[in-house]
Coordinates of C-alpha atoms in Angstrom, one line a residue:
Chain A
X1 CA 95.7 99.3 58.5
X2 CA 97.8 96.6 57.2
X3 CA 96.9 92.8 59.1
X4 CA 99.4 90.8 60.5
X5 CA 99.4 87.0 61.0
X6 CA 101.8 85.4 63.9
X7 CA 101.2 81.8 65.8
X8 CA 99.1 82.1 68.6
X9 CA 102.0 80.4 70.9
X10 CA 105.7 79.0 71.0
X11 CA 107.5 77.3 73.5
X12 CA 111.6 77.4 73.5
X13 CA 113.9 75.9 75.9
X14 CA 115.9 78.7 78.1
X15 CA 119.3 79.8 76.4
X16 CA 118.0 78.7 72.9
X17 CA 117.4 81.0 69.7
X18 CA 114.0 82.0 69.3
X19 CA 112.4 83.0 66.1
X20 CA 109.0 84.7 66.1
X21 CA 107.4 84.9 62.8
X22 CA 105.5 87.7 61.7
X23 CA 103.2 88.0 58.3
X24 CA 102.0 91.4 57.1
X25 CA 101.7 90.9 53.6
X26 CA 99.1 94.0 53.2
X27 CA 101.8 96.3 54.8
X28 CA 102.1 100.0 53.0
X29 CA 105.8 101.4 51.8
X30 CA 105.7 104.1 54.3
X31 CA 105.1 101.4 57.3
X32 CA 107.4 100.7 60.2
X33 CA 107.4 97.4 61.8
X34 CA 107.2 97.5 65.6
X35 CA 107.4 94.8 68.0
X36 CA 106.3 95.0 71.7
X37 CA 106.3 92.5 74.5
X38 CA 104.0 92.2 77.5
X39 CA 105.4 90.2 80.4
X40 CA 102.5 88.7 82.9
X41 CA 100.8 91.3 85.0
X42 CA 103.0 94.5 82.9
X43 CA 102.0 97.3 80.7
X44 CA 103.8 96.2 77.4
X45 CA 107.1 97.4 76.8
X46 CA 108.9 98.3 73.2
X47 CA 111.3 95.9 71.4
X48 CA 112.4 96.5 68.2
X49 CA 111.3 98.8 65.1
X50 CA 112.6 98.8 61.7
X51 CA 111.6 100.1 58.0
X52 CA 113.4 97.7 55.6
X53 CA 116.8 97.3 56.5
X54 CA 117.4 93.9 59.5
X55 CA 118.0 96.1 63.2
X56 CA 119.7 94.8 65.9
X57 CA 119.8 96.6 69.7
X58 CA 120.7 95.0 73.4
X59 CA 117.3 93.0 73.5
X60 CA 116.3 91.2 69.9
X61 CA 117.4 91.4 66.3
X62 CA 114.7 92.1 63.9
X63 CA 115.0 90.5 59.8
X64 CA 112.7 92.2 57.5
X65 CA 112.1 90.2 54.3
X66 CA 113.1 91.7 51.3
X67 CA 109.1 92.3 50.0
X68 CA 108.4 93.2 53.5
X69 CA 105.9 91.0 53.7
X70 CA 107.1 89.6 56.7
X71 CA 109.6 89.5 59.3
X72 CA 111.0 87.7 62.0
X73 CA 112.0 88.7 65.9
X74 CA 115.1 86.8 67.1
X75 CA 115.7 86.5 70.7
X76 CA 119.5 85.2 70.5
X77 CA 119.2 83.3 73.9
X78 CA 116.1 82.8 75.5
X79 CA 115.9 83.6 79.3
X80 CA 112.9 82.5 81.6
X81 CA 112.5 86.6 82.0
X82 CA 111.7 86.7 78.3
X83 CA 108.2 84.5 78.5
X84 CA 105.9 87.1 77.7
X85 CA 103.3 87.9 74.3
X86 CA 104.9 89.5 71.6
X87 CA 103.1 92.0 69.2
X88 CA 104.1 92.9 65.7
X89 CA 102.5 95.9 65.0
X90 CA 102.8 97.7 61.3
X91 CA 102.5 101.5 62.2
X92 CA 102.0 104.3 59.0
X93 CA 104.9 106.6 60.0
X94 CA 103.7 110.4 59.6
X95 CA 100.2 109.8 58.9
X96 CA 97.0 110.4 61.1
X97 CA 96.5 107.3 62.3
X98 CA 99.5 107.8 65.3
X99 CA 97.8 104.9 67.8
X100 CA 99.3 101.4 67.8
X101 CA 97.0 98.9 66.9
X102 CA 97.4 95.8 69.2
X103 CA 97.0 91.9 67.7
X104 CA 96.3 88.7 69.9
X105 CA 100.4 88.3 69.7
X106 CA 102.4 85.5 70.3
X107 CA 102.4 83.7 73.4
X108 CA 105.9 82.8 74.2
X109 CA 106.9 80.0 76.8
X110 CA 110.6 79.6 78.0
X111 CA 110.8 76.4 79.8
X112 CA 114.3 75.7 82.0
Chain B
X1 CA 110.2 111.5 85.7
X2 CA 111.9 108.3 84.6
X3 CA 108.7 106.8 83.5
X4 CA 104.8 107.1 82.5
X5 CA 103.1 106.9 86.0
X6 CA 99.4 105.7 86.7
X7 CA 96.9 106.6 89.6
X8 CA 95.8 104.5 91.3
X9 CA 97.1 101.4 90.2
X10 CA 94.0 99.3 91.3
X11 CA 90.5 100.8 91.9
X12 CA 87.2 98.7 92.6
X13 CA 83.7 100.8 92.6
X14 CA 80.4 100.1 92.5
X15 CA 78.1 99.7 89.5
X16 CA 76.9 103.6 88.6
X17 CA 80.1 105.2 89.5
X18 CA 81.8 107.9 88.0
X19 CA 85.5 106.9 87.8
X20 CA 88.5 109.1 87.3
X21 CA 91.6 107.3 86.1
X22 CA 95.2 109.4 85.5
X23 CA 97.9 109.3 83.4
X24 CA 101.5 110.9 84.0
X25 CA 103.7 110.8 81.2
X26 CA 107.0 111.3 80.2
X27 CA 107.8 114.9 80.3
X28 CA 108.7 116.6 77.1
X29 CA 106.4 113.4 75.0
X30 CA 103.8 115.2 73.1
X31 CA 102.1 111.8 72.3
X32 CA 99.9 110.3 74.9
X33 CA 97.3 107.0 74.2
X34 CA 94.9 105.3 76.2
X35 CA 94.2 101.2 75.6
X36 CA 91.9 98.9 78.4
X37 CA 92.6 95.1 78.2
X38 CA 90.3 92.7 79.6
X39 CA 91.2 89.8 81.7
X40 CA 93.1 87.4 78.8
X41 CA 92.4 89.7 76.1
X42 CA 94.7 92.0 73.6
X43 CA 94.9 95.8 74.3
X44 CA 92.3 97.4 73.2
X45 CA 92.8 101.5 72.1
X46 CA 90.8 104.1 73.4
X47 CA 91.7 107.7 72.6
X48 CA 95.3 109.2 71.3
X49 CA 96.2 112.9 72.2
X50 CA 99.1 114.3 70.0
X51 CA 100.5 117.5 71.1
X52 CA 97.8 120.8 70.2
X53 CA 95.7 118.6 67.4
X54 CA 92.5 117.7 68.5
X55 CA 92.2 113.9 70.0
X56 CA 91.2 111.1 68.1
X57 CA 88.3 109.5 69.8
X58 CA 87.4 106.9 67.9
X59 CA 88.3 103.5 70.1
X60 CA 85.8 105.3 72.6
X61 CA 83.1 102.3 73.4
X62 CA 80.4 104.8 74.4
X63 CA 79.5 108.1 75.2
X64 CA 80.5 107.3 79.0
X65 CA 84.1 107.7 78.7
X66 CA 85.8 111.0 77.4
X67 CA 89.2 112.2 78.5
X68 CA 91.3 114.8 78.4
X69 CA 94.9 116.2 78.4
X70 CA 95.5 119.2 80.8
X71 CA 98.9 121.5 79.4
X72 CA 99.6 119.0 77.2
X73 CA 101.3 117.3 79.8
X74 CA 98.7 115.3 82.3
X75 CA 95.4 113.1 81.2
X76 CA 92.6 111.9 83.3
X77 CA 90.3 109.2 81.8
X78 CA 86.4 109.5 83.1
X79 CA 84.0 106.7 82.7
X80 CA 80.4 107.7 84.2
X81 CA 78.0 105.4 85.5
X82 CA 80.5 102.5 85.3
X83 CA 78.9 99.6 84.4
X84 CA 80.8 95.8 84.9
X85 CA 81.9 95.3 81.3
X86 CA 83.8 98.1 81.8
X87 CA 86.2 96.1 84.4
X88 CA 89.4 96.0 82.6
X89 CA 93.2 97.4 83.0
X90 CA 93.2 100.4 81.5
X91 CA 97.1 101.1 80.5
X92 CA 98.7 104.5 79.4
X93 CA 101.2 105.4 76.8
X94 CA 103.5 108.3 75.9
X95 CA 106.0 108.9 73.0
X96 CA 107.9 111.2 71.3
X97 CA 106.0 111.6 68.1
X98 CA 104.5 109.4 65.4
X99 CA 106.8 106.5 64.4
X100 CA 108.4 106.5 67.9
X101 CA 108.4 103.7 70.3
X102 CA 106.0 103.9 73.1
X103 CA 106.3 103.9 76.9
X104 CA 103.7 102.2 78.6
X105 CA 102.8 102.8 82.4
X106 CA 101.6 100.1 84.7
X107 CA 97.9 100.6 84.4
X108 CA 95.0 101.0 86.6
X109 CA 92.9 97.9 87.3
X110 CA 89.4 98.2 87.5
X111 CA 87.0 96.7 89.2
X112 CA 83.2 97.3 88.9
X113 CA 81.2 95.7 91.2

C-alpha cells in the first residue's frame, strides 16, 4: 500500500482558499487518489478522486503533481460547514485489495 | 434507498454480550466494508464483501467478530462476548465497485459496559 504524509492540522479563515497537501511518494501507476472528509460526529463522506490529470467537481479541486507524488485538495472558499478531517487515501484500482485504508488525516479548522 | 442505513445507531451492552450490528446499503452496490473508530482515532477496517467473491477478513481483531452479507444485499456484524475495548463506532460502507467512491452510513455506536 503506498504511505501518505499530510499535516496533522490547518486552520483557515472562512471564505479563504484552502490548500491541503498530500505526499504519497511510494504511490503505484495504477493508483487513484481519493480524498474523503469526516465532519464531527459523521460517517466520512467522499470528495474528490483522480488518476493523473487535476479534477474539479461542486465541492474541491484536486492538483495531482506531475510525478504523482503528491497532490493538493483545494477548497476554493472555506465555509465554517467545511471544518472536518480530511483523508487522502491512494487506492490500487482493479486489484484485490478493494478496502480503503484510512490515515490520521488532516484536521481542518475554519474560524469566522 | 437514498443512502447506506445503520441499526441501531447507538447500542450500550454489558461486558460478555453477543452483539449484532447491521448494515443497509445502497441497492444495486456490490461492494460493502466494515471500519470501527475509537473515540479520537482514525477508521480502522474490518472486513470488505465484494459482490459473490469470498470476504476479506483480514482487519478482523479476533476470532469474536465475523460477519456476513445475506443476498448480496444486507450485512450484520457479530461480536461475541464483547469485551470494553471493543467500544467504538463501527461505520458501514457501500460502493459500486473497486475504484469507486464510497458511501458511508452513520454508524452504530457502542458502548460496552
Amino acid at each position: 500500500d503506498a504511505k501518505t504524509t499530510q499535516p496533522n492540522s490547518m486552520e483557515s479563515n472562512e471564505e479563504e482558499p484552502v490548500h491541503l497537501p498530500c505526499n504519497h511518494s511510494t504511490i503505484s501507476g495504477t493508483d487513484y487518489i481519493h480524498w474523503y472528509r469526516q465532519l464531527p460526529s459523521q460517517g466520512p463522506e467522499y470528495v474528490i478522486h483522480g488518476l493523473t490529470s487535476n479534477v474539479n467537481n461542486r465541492m474541491a479541486s484536486l492538483a495531482i503533481a506531475e510525478d504523482r507524488k503528491s497532490s493538493t485538495l483545494i477548497l476554493h472558499r472555506a465555509t465554517l460547514r467545511d471544518a472536518a478531517v480530511y483523508y487522502c487515501i491512494p487506492e490500487e484500482y482493479g486489484g484485490s485489495q478493494g478496502n480503503l485504508i484510512f490515515g490520521k488525516g488532516t484536521k481542518l479548522s475554519v474560524k469566522p | 434507498g437514498a443512502g447506506v442505513s445503520q441499526s441501531p445507531s447507538n447500542k450500550v451492552t454489558e461486558k460478555g454480550k453477543d452483539v449484532e450490528l447491521r448494515c443497509d446499503p445502497i441497492s444495486g452496490h456490490t461492494a460493502l466494508y466494515w471500519y470501527r473508530q475509537s473515540l479520537g482515532q482514525g477508521l480502522e477496517f474490518l472486513i470488505y464483501f465484494q459482490g459473490n467473491s469470498a470476504p476479506d477478513k483480514s482487519g478482523l481483531p479476533s476470532d469474536r467478530f465475523s460477519a456476513e452479507r445475506t443476498g448480496g444485499s444486507v450485512s450484520t456484524l457479530t461480536i461475541q462476548r464483547t469485551q470494553q475495548e471493543d467500544s467504538a463506532v463501527y461505520l458501514c460502507a457501500s460502493s459500486q465497485g473497486l475504484g469507486l467512491g464510497y458511501t458511508f452510513g452513520s454508524g452504530t455506536r457502542l458502548t460496552v459496559v
